[in-house]
Structure formats: structure tokens, C-alpha cells
Amino acid sequence: MDVNVQQEVLTAGGLYVIGTERHESRRIDNQLRGRCGRQGDPGASKFYLCLDDALLRIFAGGRVKSLMTRIGVEKGTALESSLLTRCIENAQRKVEAHNFDIRKQLLQYDDVANDQRQVIYQQRTELMSQHDLTQHIEHMREDVINDLIAEYIPENSFEDQWNIKALESCLLNEFSTTVCLTAVEGDNLGATREEIVQKIQIAVQKVLAEKSVSLAPSALCAFQKTLMLQVIDTHWKEHLAAMDYLRQGIHLRSYAQKDPKQEYKREAFVLFSRMLMHIKRQVIVLLLNVTVSVPPALDDAENKAMLDDMTTTYTSNRNSPCPCGSGRKFKQCHGKLSN
């Protein structure tokens, strides 16, 4: 600031702050007051309030109006009283306490989502660090098939309660696995639930092995990682949207004399457990239904003949699609190898 301008401000009495209302937070009012006396400069501040302001109307408007009526204060008269100042400060404290409780509850809700986020991130980190996912896929396959069988053949149930045909149809249509359980069901000796579970597990494991036999171990691991990461990310984003939707209406549980925070934790745990199961099931279903084709390998003579032919044919137009069928340009495929 120019020295002359600063001297004029000091001569005039410094900065004068005029407030047209009081903020809900006392900190904001104190900051405004502090602007008029920074570094020892002179200044003053004054706040004007109306009984119709939100802060006074909600917390002290009725009492102040009744007091003014009893005293007989005329309309438009300014009131300056330490009692009124303390009343306003008490109202600000109540608002600050209310806002603090809101932030505290939001933090508790965020802690629930953060705990689930740590679990998902840990799973993704472990998935990326592994070089062989065979064992991991086997555990997922066992959990998915056990849960599937529990839907149609509940534990500790009688054979009359089993739905064998629906289980066969689900295995065929969703898991691309053909398992004949009707004969087992009609066997006079009777088949236990454990025997049916073992038979289905072996059949699904065989289909998975047939799907992965055409790929090299490194290519198979890369494919499985990519597939699992995509499934995890998709379900995690959908879960976060469901959590936000749950939080918007969880406060209504208080009308039923229930703690909203505890209800939110319980509902969030159910949603998270369901999401983890859906991730496992979709991964196994995709692995059972996907078909991976590997182009046939050429011997040295065929490869050399193809390279010579492409070198003479595509040298003038290296941006043409490579005739090997890879979908890349010639200069980025066999044209690159021939240089």
C-alpha cells in the first residue's frame, strides 16, 4: 500500500467493519473483527441485527419480541444490551454444536465405507502381485459352487426339498457345465448331498481346465487378472452408488426407534458381503463361458515366405492392415519385424 494512502487510512481512524448479520459460527465473526485491527492498526467493528434474522428468529426471536413488548420499546429502536449479546452467542454455540454433530456422523459413515475400501484395495494389490492365479481361482470356484448348491439343495434338508432339475438347468445355462444328477437322484441307494457337491465341483473344474489349456501360463494369468480387475471395479462403483443411496434415507430409521448409524453399518455389511459374492460368481461364470482363440503358429518356411511377400507388396503402403489378421497396421506388425 502507498505510504500516503496508508497515512490517510490511519488518520481517518483505520478500517471500519460493518456487519449486517451474525454468522452461525463465532469464528467467522471474530475473523471479521480481526480485519479491522491487524498488526496493531486502529479500527472498529459493529454488527447490526434484525429480529427476523434466522439466528435470532429460531433461537431467541420470540423471547426478545415479548421482552420489547413488555418494556414498550418503539419500532426501529436500536437495542444494545449485554443480555442480548449473550443470547446471540448462546444461539451460535447451539448451531456450532449441531453442525459438529452432523460432521461427526458423516465421519462415522465415511469410516464404514473406508473400511470396505481398504478391503477392496487390498484384494486388488494382492491380485496384481500374484504371478499364478490358479489357486485363487480354485478357491473362488469352490465358494461359488457351494453357494449355488445351497440355493437348490439346502443343508440339513430332506431329498423331497431338493430341486435337482433347476440345479442342472442353472449349471447348463449359466455355468456352461453339463452335469447329470437326475440318475443320482433316482438311485435306490440314494446320493448324499456331499456326493452331489463333489460331482459338480469336479465337473466345473474340468470345464475350467479345458478353457485354459489353449493359453500359455503367462497369457492365462494376464487374462485372468484383467478379467478380475474389470469385474471388481465395476461392482465396486455400483456398490458406492448403493451406499450413497442408503445414506440418504437411513435417518428415517430413527422414527422406528432405531439407531441410524447402527442400521447403516448393518445394511452396509450386508451390501458388501453380497457384492463380494457377486464378484466371485461373475468371475467364474465369465471364465466358464469365455472362448479364447489363439492364431495358429507358422513354421519357419511359411513365416519367411509370408514376410517376403509382405515386404514386396506392402512396402509402398505401410499403413495398410497386416495380412496376418492381427488387426494392426503392417508397419506395426510384420512390417516391423522385417526391417
PDB file of C-alpha atoms in Angstrom, residues 61-229:
ATOM      1  CA  GLY A  61     -36.726 -14.109  18.465  1.00  0.00           C
ATOM      2  CA  GLY A  62     -39.840 -14.874  20.481  1.00  0.00           C
ATOM      3  CA  ARG A  63     -38.342 -14.042  23.860  1.00  0.00           C
ATOM      4  CA  VAL A  64     -36.792 -10.796  22.669  1.00  0.00           C
ATOM      5  CA  LYS A  65     -40.016  -9.670  20.998  1.00  0.00           C
ATOM      6  CA  SER A  66     -42.052 -10.378  24.113  1.00  0.00           C
ATOM      7  CA  LEU A  67     -39.478  -8.506  26.199  1.00  0.00           C
ATOM      8  CA  MET A  68     -39.646  -5.486  23.894  1.00  0.00           C
ATOM      9  CA  THR A  69     -43.435  -5.536  24.068  1.00  0.00           C
ATOM     10  CA  ARG A  70     -43.455  -5.557  27.867  1.00  0.00           C
ATOM     11  CA  ILE A  71     -40.885  -2.761  28.075  1.00  0.00           C
ATOM     12  CA  GLY A  72     -42.686  -0.732  25.439  1.00  0.00           C
ATOM     13  CA  VAL A  73     -39.828  -0.252  23.005  1.00  0.00           C
ATOM     14  CA  GLU A  74     -40.873   1.569  19.854  1.00  0.00           C
ATOM     15  CA  LYS A  75     -40.366   0.056  16.417  1.00  0.00           C
ATOM     16  CA  GLY A  76     -36.968   0.853  14.878  1.00  0.00           C
ATOM     17  CA  THR A  77     -35.256   1.461  18.201  1.00  0.00           C
ATOM     18  CA  ALA A  78     -31.744   0.014  18.441  1.00  0.00           C
ATOM     19  CA  LEU A  79     -31.092  -2.328  21.346  1.00  0.00           C
ATOM     20  CA  GLU A  80     -27.669  -2.602  22.924  1.00  0.00           C
ATOM     21  CA  SER A  81     -27.535  -4.973  25.828  1.00  0.00           C
ATOM     22  CA  SER A  82     -25.065  -7.477  27.199  1.00  0.00           C
ATOM     23  CA  LEU A  83     -28.000  -9.830  27.784  1.00  0.00           C
ATOM     24  CA  LEU A  84     -28.874  -9.757  24.100  1.00  0.00           C
ATOM     25  CA  THR A  85     -25.223 -10.297  23.151  1.00  0.00           C
ATOM     26  CA  ARG A  86     -25.014 -13.359  25.395  1.00  0.00           C
ATOM     27  CA  CYS A  87     -28.266 -14.642  23.939  1.00  0.00           C
ATOM     28  CA  ILE A  88     -26.829 -14.390  20.435  1.00  0.00           C
ATOM     29  CA  GLU A  89     -23.616 -16.136  21.482  1.00  0.00           C
ATOM     30  CA  ASN A  90     -25.608 -18.959  23.062  1.00  0.00           C
ATOM     31  CA  ALA A  91     -27.543 -19.352  19.820  1.00  0.00           C
ATOM     32  CA  GLN A  92     -24.259 -19.524  17.903  1.00  0.00           C
ATOM     33  CA  ARG A  93     -22.963 -22.201  20.276  1.00  0.00           C
ATOM     34  CA  LYS A  94     -26.074 -24.298  19.670  1.00  0.00           C
ATOM     35  CA  VAL A  95     -25.665 -24.028  15.902  1.00  0.00           C
ATOM     36  CA  GLU A  96     -21.958 -24.893  16.147  1.00  0.00           C
ATOM     37  CA  ALA A  97     -22.744 -27.940  18.285  1.00  0.00           C
ATOM     38  CA  HIS A  98     -25.403 -29.040  15.797  1.00  0.00           C
ATOM     39  CA  ASN A  99     -23.035 -28.679  12.840  1.00  0.00           C
ATOM     40  CA  PHE A 100     -20.331 -30.529  14.768  1.00  0.00           C
ATOM     41  CA  ASP A 101     -22.679 -33.456  15.363  1.00  0.00           C
ATOM     42  CA  ILE A 102     -23.512 -33.537  11.646  1.00  0.00           C
ATOM     43  CA  ARG A 103     -19.833 -33.642  10.680  1.00  0.00           C
ATOM     44  CA  LYS A 104     -19.179 -36.304  13.310  1.00  0.00           C
ATOM     45  CA  GLN A 105     -21.960 -38.511  11.947  1.00  0.00           C
ATOM     46  CA  LEU A 106     -20.721 -38.046   8.387  1.00  0.00           C
ATOM     47  CA  LEU A 107     -17.252 -39.078   9.523  1.00  0.00           C
ATOM     48  CA  GLN A 108     -18.654 -42.213  11.142  1.00  0.00           C
ATOM     49  CA  TYR A 109     -20.491 -43.057   7.915  1.00  0.00           C
ATOM     50  CA  ASP A 110     -17.301 -42.439   5.938  1.00  0.00           C
ATOM     51  CA  ASP A 111     -15.377 -44.761   8.268  1.00  0.00           C
ATOM     52  CA  VAL A 112     -17.681 -47.628   7.267  1.00  0.00           C
ATOM     53  CA  ALA A 113     -17.044 -47.019   3.560  1.00  0.00           C
ATOM     54  CA  ASN A 114     -13.328 -46.541   4.231  1.00  0.00           C
ATOM     55  CA  ASP A 115     -13.051 -49.944   5.930  1.00  0.00           C
ATOM     56  CA  GLN A 116     -14.672 -51.565   2.914  1.00  0.00           C
ATOM     57  CA  ARG A 117     -12.425 -49.574   0.587  1.00  0.00           C
ATOM     58  CA  GLN A 118      -9.347 -50.922   2.364  1.00  0.00           C
ATOM     59  CA  VAL A 119     -10.566 -54.492   1.805  1.00  0.00           C
ATOM     60  CA  ILE A 120     -11.128 -53.909  -1.926  1.00  0.00           C
ATOM     61  CA  TYR A 121      -7.776 -52.166  -2.371  1.00  0.00           C
ATOM     62  CA  GLN A 122      -6.014 -54.980  -0.531  1.00  0.00           C
ATOM     63  CA  GLN A 123      -7.633 -57.542  -2.820  1.00  0.00           C
ATOM     64  CA  ARG A 124      -6.557 -55.591  -5.901  1.00  0.00           C
ATOM     65  CA  THR A 125      -2.995 -55.250  -4.591  1.00  0.00           C
ATOM     66  CA  GLU A 126      -2.723 -58.964  -3.853  1.00  0.00           C
ATOM     67  CA  LEU A 127      -4.192 -59.740  -7.266  1.00  0.00           C
ATOM     68  CA  MET A 128      -1.638 -57.595  -9.068  1.00  0.00           C
ATOM     69  CA  SER A 129       1.303 -59.060  -7.135  1.00  0.00           C
ATOM     70  CA  GLN A 130       0.470 -62.703  -7.892  1.00  0.00           C
ATOM     71  CA  HIS A 131       2.064 -64.494 -10.854  1.00  0.00           C
ATOM     72  CA  ASP A 132      -0.167 -67.573 -10.739  1.00  0.00           C
ATOM     73  CA  LEU A 133      -3.882 -67.262 -10.037  1.00  0.00           C
ATOM     74  CA  THR A 134      -4.711 -70.957 -10.290  1.00  0.00           C
ATOM     75  CA  GLN A 135      -5.060 -71.466  -6.550  1.00  0.00           C
ATOM     76  CA  HIS A 136      -7.032 -68.253  -6.163  1.00  0.00           C
ATOM     77  CA  ILE A 137      -9.446 -69.261  -8.933  1.00  0.00           C
ATOM     78  CA  GLU A 138      -9.887 -72.695  -7.342  1.00  0.00           C
ATOM     79  CA  HIS A 139     -10.936 -71.141  -4.019  1.00  0.00           C
ATOM     80  CA  MET A 140     -13.380 -68.850  -5.785  1.00  0.00           C
ATOM     81  CA  ARG A 141     -14.801 -71.764  -7.759  1.00  0.00           C
ATOM     82  CA  GLU A 142     -15.383 -73.805  -4.595  1.00  0.00           C
ATOM     83  CA  ASP A 143     -17.145 -70.924  -2.822  1.00  0.00           C
ATOM     84  CA  VAL A 144     -19.359 -70.114  -5.805  1.00  0.00           C
ATOM     85  CA  ILE A 145     -20.419 -73.715  -6.419  1.00  0.00           C
ATOM     86  CA  ASN A 146     -21.098 -74.314  -2.721  1.00  0.00           C
ATOM     87  CA  ASP A 147     -23.317 -71.237  -2.560  1.00  0.00           C
ATOM     88  CA  LEU A 148     -25.062 -72.265  -5.778  1.00  0.00           C
ATOM     89  CA  ILE A 149     -25.813 -75.745  -4.487  1.00  0.00           C
ATOM     90  CA  ALA A 150     -27.075 -74.287  -1.207  1.00  0.00           C
ATOM     91  CA  GLU A 151     -29.780 -72.450  -3.177  1.00  0.00           C
ATOM     92  CA  TYR A 152     -31.222 -75.654  -4.618  1.00  0.00           C
ATOM     93  CA  ILE A 153     -30.096 -78.233  -2.063  1.00  0.00           C
ATOM     94  CA  PRO A 154     -30.135 -76.601   1.380  1.00  0.00           C
ATOM     95  CA  GLU A 155     -28.064 -78.116   4.123  1.00  0.00           C
ATOM     96  CA  ASN A 156     -29.815 -80.386   6.622  1.00  0.00           C
ATOM     97  CA  SER A 157     -32.785 -80.764   4.272  1.00  0.00           C
ATOM     98  CA  PHE A 158     -34.688 -83.800   3.034  1.00  0.00           C
ATOM     99  CA  GLU A 159     -34.485 -85.091  -0.526  1.00  0.00           C
ATOM    100  CA  ASP A 160     -38.074 -84.015  -1.130  1.00  0.00           C
ATOM    101  CA  GLN A 161     -36.905 -80.423  -0.708  1.00  0.00           C
ATOM    102  CA  TRP A 162     -34.149 -80.711  -3.339  1.00  0.00           C
ATOM    103  CA  ASN A 163     -34.631 -79.067  -6.726  1.00  0.00           C
ATOM    104  CA  ILE A 164     -32.263 -81.143  -8.852  1.00  0.00           C
ATOM    105  CA  LYS A 165     -33.690 -80.232 -12.254  1.00  0.00           C
ATOM    106  CA  ALA A 166     -33.410 -76.486 -11.579  1.00  0.00           C
ATOM    107  CA  LEU A 167     -29.825 -77.004 -10.439  1.00  0.00           C
ATOM    108  CA  GLU A 168     -28.964 -78.869 -13.647  1.00  0.00           C
ATOM    109  CA  SER A 169     -30.578 -76.137 -15.724  1.00  0.00           C
ATOM    110  CA  CYS A 170     -28.649 -73.407 -13.900  1.00  0.00           C
ATOM    111  CA  LEU A 171     -25.344 -75.214 -14.346  1.00  0.00           C
ATOM    112  CA  LEU A 172     -26.009 -75.642 -18.059  1.00  0.00           C
ATOM    113  CA  ASN A 173     -27.364 -72.183 -18.868  1.00  0.00           C
ATOM    114  CA  GLU A 174     -25.212 -70.005 -16.603  1.00  0.00           C
ATOM    115  CA  PHE A 175     -22.054 -72.031 -15.986  1.00  0.00           C
ATOM    116  CA  SER A 176     -21.898 -73.921 -19.315  1.00  0.00           C
ATOM    117  CA  THR A 177     -21.433 -77.177 -17.419  1.00  0.00           C
ATOM    118  CA  THR A 178     -23.429 -80.311 -18.124  1.00  0.00           C
ATOM    119  CA  VAL A 179     -23.941 -82.484 -15.056  1.00  0.00           C
ATOM    120  CA  CYS A 180     -26.446 -85.349 -14.931  1.00  0.00           C
ATOM    121  CA  LEU A 181     -27.918 -85.502 -11.451  1.00  0.00           C
ATOM    122  CA  THR A 182     -31.299 -86.995 -12.256  1.00  0.00           C
ATOM    123  CA  ALA A 183     -29.964 -90.553 -12.212  1.00  0.00           C
ATOM    124  CA  VAL A 184     -28.251 -89.886  -8.943  1.00  0.00           C
ATOM    125  CA  GLU A 185     -31.480 -88.531  -7.532  1.00  0.00           C
ATOM    126  CA  GLY A 186     -33.418 -91.610  -8.617  1.00  0.00           C
ATOM    127  CA  ASP A 187     -30.855 -94.082  -7.370  1.00  0.00           C
ATOM    128  CA  ASN A 188     -32.325 -96.523  -4.934  1.00  0.00           C
ATOM    129  CA  LEU A 189     -29.230 -96.301  -2.772  1.00  0.00           C
ATOM    130  CA  GLY A 190     -29.634 -92.530  -2.546  1.00  0.00           C
ATOM    131  CA  ALA A 191     -26.927 -89.955  -3.026  1.00  0.00           C
ATOM    132  CA  THR A 192     -25.854 -87.758  -0.193  1.00  0.00           C
ATOM    133  CA  ARG A 193     -25.525 -84.033  -0.548  1.00  0.00           C
ATOM    134  CA  GLU A 194     -21.741 -84.303  -0.234  1.00  0.00           C
ATOM    135  CA  GLU A 195     -21.594 -86.681  -3.211  1.00  0.00           C
ATOM    136  CA  ILE A 196     -23.598 -84.275  -5.367  1.00  0.00           C
ATOM    137  CA  VAL A 197     -21.376 -81.366  -4.337  1.00  0.00           C
ATOM    138  CA  GLN A 198     -18.245 -83.334  -5.169  1.00  0.00           C
ATOM    139  CA  LYS A 199     -19.602 -84.368  -8.560  1.00  0.00           C
ATOM    140  CA  ILE A 200     -20.490 -80.800  -9.521  1.00  0.00           C
ATOM    141  CA  GLN A 201     -17.160 -79.423  -8.284  1.00  0.00           C
ATOM    142  CA  ILE A 202     -15.243 -81.935 -10.400  1.00  0.00           C
ATOM    143  CA  ALA A 203     -17.338 -81.168 -13.488  1.00  0.00           C
ATOM    144  CA  VAL A 204     -16.855 -77.387 -13.168  1.00  0.00           C
ATOM    145  CA  GLN A 205     -13.137 -77.814 -12.516  1.00  0.00           C
ATOM    146  CA  LYS A 206     -12.832 -79.910 -15.674  1.00  0.00           C
ATOM    147  CA  VAL A 207     -14.529 -77.216 -17.791  1.00  0.00           C
ATOM    148  CA  LEU A 208     -12.214 -74.541 -16.366  1.00  0.00           C
ATOM    149  CA  ALA A 209      -9.175 -76.668 -17.157  1.00  0.00           C
ATOM    150  CA  GLU A 210     -10.351 -77.171 -20.745  1.00  0.00           C
ATOM    151  CA  LYS A 211     -10.825 -73.407 -21.175  1.00  0.00           C
ATOM    152  CA  SER A 212      -7.278 -72.614 -20.042  1.00  0.00           C
ATOM    153  CA  VAL A 213      -5.377 -75.406 -21.808  1.00  0.00           C
ATOM    154  CA  SER A 214      -5.016 -73.433 -25.047  1.00  0.00           C
ATOM    155  CA  LEU A 215      -3.186 -70.500 -23.415  1.00  0.00           C
ATOM    156  CA  ALA A 216       0.340 -70.194 -22.158  1.00  0.00           C
ATOM    157  CA  PRO A 217       0.663 -69.749 -18.365  1.00  0.00           C
ATOM    158  CA  SER A 218       1.766 -66.122 -18.672  1.00  0.00           C
ATOM    159  CA  ALA A 219      -1.016 -65.248 -21.105  1.00  0.00           C
ATOM    160  CA  LEU A 220      -3.581 -67.079 -18.963  1.00  0.00           C
ATOM    161  CA  CYS A 221      -2.506 -65.175 -15.826  1.00  0.00           C
ATOM    162  CA  ALA A 222      -2.661 -61.831 -17.641  1.00  0.00           C
ATOM    163  CA  PHE A 223      -6.131 -62.633 -18.980  1.00  0.00           C
ATOM    164  CA  GLN A 224      -7.409 -63.695 -15.561  1.00  0.00           C
ATOM    165  CA  LYS A 225      -6.002 -60.557 -13.927  1.00  0.00           C
ATOM    166  CA  THR A 226      -7.601 -58.276 -16.487  1.00  0.00           C
ATOM    167  CA  LEU A 227     -10.948 -60.024 -16.169  1.00  0.00           C
ATOM    168  CA  MET A 228     -10.985 -59.979 -12.373  1.00  0.00           C
ATOM    169  CA  LEU A 229      -9.919 -56.333 -12.145  1.00  0.00           C
TER     170      LEU A 229
END
